[in-house]
Coordinates of C-alpha atoms in Angstrom, one line a residue:
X194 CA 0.0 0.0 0.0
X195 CA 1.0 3.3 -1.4
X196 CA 0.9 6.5 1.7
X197 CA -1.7 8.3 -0.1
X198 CA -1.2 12.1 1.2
X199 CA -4.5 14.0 0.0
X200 CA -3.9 17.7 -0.3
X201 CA -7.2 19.8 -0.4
X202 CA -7.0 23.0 -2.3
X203 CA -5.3 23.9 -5.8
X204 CA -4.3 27.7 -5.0
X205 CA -0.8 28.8 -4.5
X206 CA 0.1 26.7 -1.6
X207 CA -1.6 23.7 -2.4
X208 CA -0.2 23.4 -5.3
X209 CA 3.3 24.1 -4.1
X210 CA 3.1 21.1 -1.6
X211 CA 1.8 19.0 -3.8
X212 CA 4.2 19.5 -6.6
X213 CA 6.7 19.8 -3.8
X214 CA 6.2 16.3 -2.7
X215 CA 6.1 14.8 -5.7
X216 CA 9.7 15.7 -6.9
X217 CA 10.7 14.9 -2.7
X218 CA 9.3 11.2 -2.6
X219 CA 9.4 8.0 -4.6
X220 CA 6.0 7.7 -7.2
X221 CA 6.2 3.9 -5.9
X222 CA 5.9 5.3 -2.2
X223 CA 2.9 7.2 -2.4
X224 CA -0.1 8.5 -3.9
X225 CA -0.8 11.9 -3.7
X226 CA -4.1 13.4 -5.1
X227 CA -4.7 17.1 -5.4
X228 CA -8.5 18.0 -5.0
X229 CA -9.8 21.1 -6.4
X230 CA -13.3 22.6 -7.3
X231 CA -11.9 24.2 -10.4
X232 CA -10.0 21.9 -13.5
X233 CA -7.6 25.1 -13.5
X234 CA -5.0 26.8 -11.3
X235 CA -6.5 30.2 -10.6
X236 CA -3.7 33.2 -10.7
X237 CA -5.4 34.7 -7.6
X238 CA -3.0 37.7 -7.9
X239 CA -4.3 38.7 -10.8
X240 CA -8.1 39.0 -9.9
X241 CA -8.5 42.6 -10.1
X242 CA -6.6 42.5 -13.1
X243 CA -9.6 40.0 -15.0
X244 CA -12.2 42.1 -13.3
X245 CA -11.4 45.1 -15.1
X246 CA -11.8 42.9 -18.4
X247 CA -8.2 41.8 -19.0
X248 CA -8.0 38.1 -20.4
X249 CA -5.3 35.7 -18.6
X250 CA -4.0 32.9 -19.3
X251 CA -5.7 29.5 -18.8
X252 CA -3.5 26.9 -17.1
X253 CA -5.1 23.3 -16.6
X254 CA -4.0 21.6 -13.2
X255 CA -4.1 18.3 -15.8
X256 CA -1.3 20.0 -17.9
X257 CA 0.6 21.4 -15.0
X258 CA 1.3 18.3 -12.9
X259 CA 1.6 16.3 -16.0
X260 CA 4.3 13.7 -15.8
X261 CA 4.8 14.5 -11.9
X262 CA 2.8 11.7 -10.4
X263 CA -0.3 14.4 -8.5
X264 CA -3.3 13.2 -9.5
X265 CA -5.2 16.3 -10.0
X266 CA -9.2 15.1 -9.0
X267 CA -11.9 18.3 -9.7
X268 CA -14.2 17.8 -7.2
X269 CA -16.1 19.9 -4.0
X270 CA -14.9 18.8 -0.8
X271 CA -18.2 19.0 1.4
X272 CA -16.6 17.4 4.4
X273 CA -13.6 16.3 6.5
X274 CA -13.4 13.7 9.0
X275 CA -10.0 13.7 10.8
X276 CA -10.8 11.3 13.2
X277 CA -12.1 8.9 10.5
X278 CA -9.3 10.5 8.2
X279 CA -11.6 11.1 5.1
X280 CA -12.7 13.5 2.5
X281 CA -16.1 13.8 2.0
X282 CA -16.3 15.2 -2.0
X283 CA -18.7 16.0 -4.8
X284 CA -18.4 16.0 -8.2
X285 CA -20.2 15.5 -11.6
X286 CA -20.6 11.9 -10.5
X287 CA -22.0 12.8 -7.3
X288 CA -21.1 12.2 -3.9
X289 CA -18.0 10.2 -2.7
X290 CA -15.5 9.7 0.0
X291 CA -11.4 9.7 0.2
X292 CA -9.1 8.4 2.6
X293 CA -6.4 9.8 3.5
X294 CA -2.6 8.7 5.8
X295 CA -1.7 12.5 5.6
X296 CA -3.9 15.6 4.5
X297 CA -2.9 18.6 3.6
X298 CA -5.2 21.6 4.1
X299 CA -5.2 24.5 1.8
X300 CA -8.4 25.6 0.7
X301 CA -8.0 28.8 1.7
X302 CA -10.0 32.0 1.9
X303 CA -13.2 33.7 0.3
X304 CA -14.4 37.2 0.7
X305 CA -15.5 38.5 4.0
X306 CA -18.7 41.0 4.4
X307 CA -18.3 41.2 7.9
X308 CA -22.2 41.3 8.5
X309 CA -22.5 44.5 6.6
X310 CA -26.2 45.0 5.5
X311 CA -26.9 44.5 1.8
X312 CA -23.5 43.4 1.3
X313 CA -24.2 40.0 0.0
X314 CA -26.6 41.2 -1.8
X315 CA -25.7 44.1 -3.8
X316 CA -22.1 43.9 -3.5
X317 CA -19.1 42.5 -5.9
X318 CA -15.8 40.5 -4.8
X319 CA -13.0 39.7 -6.4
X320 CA -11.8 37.2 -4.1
X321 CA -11.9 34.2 -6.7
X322 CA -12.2 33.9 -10.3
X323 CA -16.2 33.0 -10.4
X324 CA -16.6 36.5 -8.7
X325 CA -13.8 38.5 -10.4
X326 CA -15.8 37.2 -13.5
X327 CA -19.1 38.2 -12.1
X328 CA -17.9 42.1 -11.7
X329 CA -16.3 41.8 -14.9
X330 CA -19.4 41.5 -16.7
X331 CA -21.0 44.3 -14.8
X332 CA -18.5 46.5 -15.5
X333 CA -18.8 46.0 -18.9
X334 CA -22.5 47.0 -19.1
X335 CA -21.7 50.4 -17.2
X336 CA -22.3 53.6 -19.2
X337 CA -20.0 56.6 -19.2
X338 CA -19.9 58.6 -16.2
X339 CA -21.6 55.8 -13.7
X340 CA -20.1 55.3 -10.4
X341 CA -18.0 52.5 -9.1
X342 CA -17.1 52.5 -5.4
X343 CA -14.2 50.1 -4.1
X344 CA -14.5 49.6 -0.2
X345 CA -11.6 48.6 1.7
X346 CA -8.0 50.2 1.6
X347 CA -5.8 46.7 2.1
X348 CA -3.8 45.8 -0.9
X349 CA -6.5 44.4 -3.1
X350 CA -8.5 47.6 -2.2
X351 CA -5.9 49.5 -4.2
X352 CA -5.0 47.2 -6.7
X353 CA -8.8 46.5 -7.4
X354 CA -9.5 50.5 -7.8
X355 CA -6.1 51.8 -9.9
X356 CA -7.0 48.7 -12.1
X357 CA -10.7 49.8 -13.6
X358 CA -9.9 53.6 -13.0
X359 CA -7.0 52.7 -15.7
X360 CA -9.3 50.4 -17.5
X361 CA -12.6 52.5 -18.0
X362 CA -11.0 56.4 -17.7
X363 CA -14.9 56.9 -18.4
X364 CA -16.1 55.6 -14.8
X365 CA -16.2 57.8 -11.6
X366 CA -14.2 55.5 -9.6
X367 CA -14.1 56.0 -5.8
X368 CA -12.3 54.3 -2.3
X369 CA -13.5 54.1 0.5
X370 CA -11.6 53.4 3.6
X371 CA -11.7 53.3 7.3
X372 CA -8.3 55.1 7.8
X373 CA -6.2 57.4 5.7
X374 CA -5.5 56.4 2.3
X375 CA -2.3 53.9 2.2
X376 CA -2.4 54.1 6.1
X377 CA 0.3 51.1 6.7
X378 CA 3.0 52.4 3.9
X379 CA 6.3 54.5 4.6
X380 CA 5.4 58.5 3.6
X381 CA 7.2 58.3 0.8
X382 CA 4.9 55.2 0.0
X383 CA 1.6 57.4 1.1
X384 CA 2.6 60.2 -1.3
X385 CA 3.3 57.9 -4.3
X386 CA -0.7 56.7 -4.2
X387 CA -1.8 59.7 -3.5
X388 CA 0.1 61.1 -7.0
X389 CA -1.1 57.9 -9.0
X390 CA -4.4 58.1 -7.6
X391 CA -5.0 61.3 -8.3
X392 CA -4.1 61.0 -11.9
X393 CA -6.6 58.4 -12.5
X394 CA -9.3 60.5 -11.2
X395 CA -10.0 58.4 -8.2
X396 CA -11.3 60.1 -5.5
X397 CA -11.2 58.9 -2.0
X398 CA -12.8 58.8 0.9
X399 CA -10.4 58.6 3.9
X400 CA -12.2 57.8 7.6
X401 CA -14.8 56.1 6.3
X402 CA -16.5 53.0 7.6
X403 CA -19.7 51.8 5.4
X404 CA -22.1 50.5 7.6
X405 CA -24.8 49.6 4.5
X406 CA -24.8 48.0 1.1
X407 CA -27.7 49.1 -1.3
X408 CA -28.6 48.8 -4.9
X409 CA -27.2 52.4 -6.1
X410 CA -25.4 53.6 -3.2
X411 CA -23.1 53.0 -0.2
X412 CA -24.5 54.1 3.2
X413 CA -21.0 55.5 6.0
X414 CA -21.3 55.1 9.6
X415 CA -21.5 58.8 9.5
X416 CA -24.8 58.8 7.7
X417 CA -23.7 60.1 4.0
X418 CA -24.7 58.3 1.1
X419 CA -21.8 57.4 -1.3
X420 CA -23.5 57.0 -5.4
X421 CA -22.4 53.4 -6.1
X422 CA -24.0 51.7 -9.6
X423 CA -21.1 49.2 -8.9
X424 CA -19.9 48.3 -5.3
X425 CA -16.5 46.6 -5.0
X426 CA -16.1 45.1 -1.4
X427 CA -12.3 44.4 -0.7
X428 CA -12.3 44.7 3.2
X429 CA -10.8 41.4 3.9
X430 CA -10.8 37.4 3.9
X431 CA -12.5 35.0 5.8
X432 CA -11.2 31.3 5.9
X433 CA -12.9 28.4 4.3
X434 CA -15.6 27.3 7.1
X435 CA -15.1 23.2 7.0
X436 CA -11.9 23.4 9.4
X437 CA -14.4 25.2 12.0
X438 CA -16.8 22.1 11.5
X439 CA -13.7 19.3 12.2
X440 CA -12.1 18.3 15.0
X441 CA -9.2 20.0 14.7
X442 CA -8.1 22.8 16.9
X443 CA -8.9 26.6 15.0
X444 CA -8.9 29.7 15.9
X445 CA -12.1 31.8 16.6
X446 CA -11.3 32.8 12.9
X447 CA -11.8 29.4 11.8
X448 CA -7.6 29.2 10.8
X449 CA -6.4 25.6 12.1
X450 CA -3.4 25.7 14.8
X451 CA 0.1 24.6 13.4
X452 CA 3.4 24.3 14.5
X453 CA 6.2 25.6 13.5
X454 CA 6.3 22.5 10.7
X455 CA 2.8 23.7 9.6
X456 CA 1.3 20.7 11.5
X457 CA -1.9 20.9 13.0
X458 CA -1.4 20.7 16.7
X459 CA -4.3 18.5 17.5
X460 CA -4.1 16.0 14.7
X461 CA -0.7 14.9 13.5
X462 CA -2.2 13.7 10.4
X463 CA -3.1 16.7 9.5
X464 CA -1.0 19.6 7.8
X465 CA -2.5 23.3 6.9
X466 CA -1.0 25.7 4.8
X467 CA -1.9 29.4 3.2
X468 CA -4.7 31.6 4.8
X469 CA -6.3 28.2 6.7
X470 CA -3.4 28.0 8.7
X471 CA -2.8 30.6 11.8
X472 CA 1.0 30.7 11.2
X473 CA 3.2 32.6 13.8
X474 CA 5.8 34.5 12.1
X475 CA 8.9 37.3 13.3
X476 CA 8.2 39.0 16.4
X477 CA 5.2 35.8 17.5
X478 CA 3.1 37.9 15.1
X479 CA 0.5 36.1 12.8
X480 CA 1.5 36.1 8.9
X481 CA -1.0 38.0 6.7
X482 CA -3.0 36.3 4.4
X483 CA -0.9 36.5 1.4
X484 CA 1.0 34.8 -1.5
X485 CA 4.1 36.2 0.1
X486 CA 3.0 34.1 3.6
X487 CA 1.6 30.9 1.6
X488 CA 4.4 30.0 -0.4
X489 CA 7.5 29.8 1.8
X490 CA 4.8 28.2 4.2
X491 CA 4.1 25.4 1.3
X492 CA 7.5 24.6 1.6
X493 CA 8.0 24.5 4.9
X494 CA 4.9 22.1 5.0
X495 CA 6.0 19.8 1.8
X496 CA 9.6 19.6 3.0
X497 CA 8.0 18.6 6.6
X498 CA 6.0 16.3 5.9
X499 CA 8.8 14.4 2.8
X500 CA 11.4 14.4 6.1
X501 CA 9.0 12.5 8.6
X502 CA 7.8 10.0 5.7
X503 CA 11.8 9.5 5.3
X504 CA 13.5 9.7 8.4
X505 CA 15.4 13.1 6.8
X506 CA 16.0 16.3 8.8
X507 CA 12.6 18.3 9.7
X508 CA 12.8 22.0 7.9
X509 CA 13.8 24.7 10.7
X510 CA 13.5 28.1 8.4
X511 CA 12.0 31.5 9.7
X512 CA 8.9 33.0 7.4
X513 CA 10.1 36.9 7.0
X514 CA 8.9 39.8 4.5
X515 CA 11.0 41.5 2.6
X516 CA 8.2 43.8 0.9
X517 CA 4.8 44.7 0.0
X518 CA 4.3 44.7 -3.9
X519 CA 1.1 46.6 -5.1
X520 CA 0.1 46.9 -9.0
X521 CA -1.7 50.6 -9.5
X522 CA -3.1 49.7 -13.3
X523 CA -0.5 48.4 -15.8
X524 CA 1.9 51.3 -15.7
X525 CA 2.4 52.1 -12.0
X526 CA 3.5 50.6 -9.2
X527 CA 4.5 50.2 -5.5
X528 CA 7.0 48.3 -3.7
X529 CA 7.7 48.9 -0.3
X530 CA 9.8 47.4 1.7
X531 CA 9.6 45.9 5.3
X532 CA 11.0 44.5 8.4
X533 CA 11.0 40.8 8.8
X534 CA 7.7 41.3 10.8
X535 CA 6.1 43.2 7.9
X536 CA 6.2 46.8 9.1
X537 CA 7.2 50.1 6.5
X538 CA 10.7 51.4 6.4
X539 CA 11.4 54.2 4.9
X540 CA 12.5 52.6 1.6
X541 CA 10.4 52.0 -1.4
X542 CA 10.3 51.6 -5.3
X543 CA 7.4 53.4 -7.5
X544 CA 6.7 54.0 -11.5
X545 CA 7.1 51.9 -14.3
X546 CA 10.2 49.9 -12.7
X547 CA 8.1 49.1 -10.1
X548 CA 4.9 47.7 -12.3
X549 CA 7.4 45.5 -13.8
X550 CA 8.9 44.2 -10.6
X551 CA 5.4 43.4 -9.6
X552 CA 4.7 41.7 -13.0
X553 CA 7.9 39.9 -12.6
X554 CA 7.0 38.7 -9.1
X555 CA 3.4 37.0 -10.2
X556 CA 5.2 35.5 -13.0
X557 CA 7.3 33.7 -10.7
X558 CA 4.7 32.8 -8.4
X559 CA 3.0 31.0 -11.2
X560 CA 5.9 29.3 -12.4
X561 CA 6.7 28.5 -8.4
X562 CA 3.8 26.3 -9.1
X563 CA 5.0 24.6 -11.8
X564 CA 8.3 24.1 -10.2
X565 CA 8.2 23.8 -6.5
X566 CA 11.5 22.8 -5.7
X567 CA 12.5 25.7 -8.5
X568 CA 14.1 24.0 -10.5
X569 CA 17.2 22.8 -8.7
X570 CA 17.7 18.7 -8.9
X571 CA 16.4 16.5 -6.4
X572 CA 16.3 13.3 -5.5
X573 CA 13.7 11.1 -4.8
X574 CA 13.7 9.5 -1.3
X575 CA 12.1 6.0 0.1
X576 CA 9.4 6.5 2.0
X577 CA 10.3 4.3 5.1
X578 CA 7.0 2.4 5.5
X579 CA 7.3 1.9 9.3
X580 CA 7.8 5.8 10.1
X581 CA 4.5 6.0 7.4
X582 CA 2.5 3.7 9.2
X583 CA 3.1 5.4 12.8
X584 CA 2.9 8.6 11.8
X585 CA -0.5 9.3 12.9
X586 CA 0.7 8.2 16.8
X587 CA 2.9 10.6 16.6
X588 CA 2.3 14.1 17.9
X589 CA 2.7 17.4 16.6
X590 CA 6.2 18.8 17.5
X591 CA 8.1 21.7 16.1

């Protein structure tokens, strides 16, 4: 019998560890199947970028992890049962279970509307691709002059509201945020948005909190009412909620509790990676959810997991930022730079040189998925059947 290591979730991270694995253990060793509701791997980076009617490239998990021994299986997963160690899944031929000797968690994060009124409703996220897709096609049907409100000044706040300001130059495009505009960035960061957003016409509105999602407007906590034929709602993710139905320990956020190996500390079975994981990083402060926090965490997961199966050396390496990289429409960009703990120094790159070193960086995150172990030679290792077998006894340790 094969160890069959099921990892649930084709994003960045999952897809990392899977891929990972594959090029760390023997194909006669184990079997490992990647589950994922979509047949393709979703650029999630790029979201803002298809909403505003840009076409990206398709790239087919079945054409990806051809060759690598990851059976990619499309599928819904419904249901996990750690104690049982299954996957309860639906697909086009209906219902059906998986076992699993090691599972890897990675099915991330949707949009959060925080209980918002109307929000559900009336609002647009870009969170995924059947959503970015969805506010696309809006978009499109919008007339000249029509108003398009973004809430939420995080990263995809900003990204999301440069992105169609560029796009349609014909929209009133408008932010909305609880703080000041750009609120977590260096000054010199803070006056580079404020330049780029004010040449795309966006205007902002800075100590803001909407409190009400309707059909044409946004309602603020300080009773105005924003015009909004379009609203955009960017104020942050909430974790996939079958982890909070399991056995295994979360957080009141729903993220499952890991070690410093990215194994769950309840269930040793059991490894989480990306925005489902609460992941302690420099300065015992939790990492954001990110691509710059999921993929060093895939590795540190893959590499994990590949070292207990094989009696190797377990992973020991610290998650650190370097920087914050923020598109603003297709010519402009922002990178600033950080402490290991992710705070704003005074450095930072803007402009064209910076759109491109943001373009470069999604490129490689893309082709990280292709090549997890990127691209250096590795060998594959036995899986030492006894340390497979007991690895469930064993507990969590760092």
């Amino acid at each position: 019998m094969r160890h069959r290591i099921i990892v649930l979730g084709a994003g960045y991270t999952g897809a990392v560890v899977a891929g990972r694995l594959a090029r760390r253990l023997r194909r006669e060793d184990v079997a490992i199947t990647l589950v994922n509701a979509e047949p393709d791997f979703v650029e999630r980076v790029r979201m803002h970028q298809l909403a505003a009617g840009q076409d990206l490239k398709r790239r087919p998990l079945s054409e990806m992890f051809a060759g690598t021994g990851v059976e990619p299986r499309v599928a819904q997963v419904t249901g996990v049962d750690v104690d049982r160690k299954t996957v309860a899944v639906a697909d086009a031929d209906g219902a059906g279970e998986l076992a699993y000797d090691t599972l890897v968690y990675a099915l991330g994060s949707g949009w959060d509307a925080q209980g918002v009124p109307g929000t559900a409703e009336h609002a647009y996220e870009i969170a995924g691709r059947p959503g970015a897709l969805r506010l696309r096609e809006r978009l499109a049907r919008l007339g000249a002059g029509q108003s398009v409100v973004v809430v939420g000044g995080g990263l995809t706040g900003l990204e999301a509201a440069t992105e169609i300001a560029e796009a349609r130059p014909d929209l009133d495009v408008a932010l909305a945020v609880r703080g000041e505009l750009g609120d977590r960035l260096s000054p010199r960061g803070r006056e580079h948005l404020r330049k780029v957003f004010g040449g795309l016409g966006i205007t902002v509105h800075e100590h803001t909190a909407v409190t009400g999602v309707e059909a044409e407007r946004v309602v603020t906590a300080g009773g105005e009412a924003v015009p909004a034929a379009v609203t955009v709602w960017t104020t942050g993710f909430a974790v996939h909620p079958i982890a909070q139905a399991t056995a295994l320990e979360v957080t009141g956020t729903g993220q499952i509790v890991v070690d410093g190996t990215m194994r769950s500390v309840s269930h040793p079975d059991v490894y989480a990676v990306g925005d489902a994981a609460m992941v302690m990083g420099p300065g015992d402060r939790p990492l954001r959810m990110s691509c710059a926090s999921g993929t060093p965490v895939a590795w540190q997961a893959a590499d994990a997991i590949a070292a207990r199966l094989t009696g190797g050396k377990l992973p020991n390496t610290l998650i650190r930022y370097f920087n914050q990289c923020i598109s603003l429409g297709r010519k402009e960009g922002l990178i600033q730079y950080v402490t290991a703990d992710d705070r704003a120094v005074r450095a930072v790159l803007t402009g064209r040189l910076a759109a491109v070193y943001k373009e470069v960086i999604c490129k490689g995150a893309a082709w990280g998925v292709a090549n997890p172990t990127l691209g250096l030679p590795v060998r594959r290792r036995r899986v030492t059947r006894g340390r497979a077998a007991a690895g469930s006894a064993v507990k969590a340790t760092v």
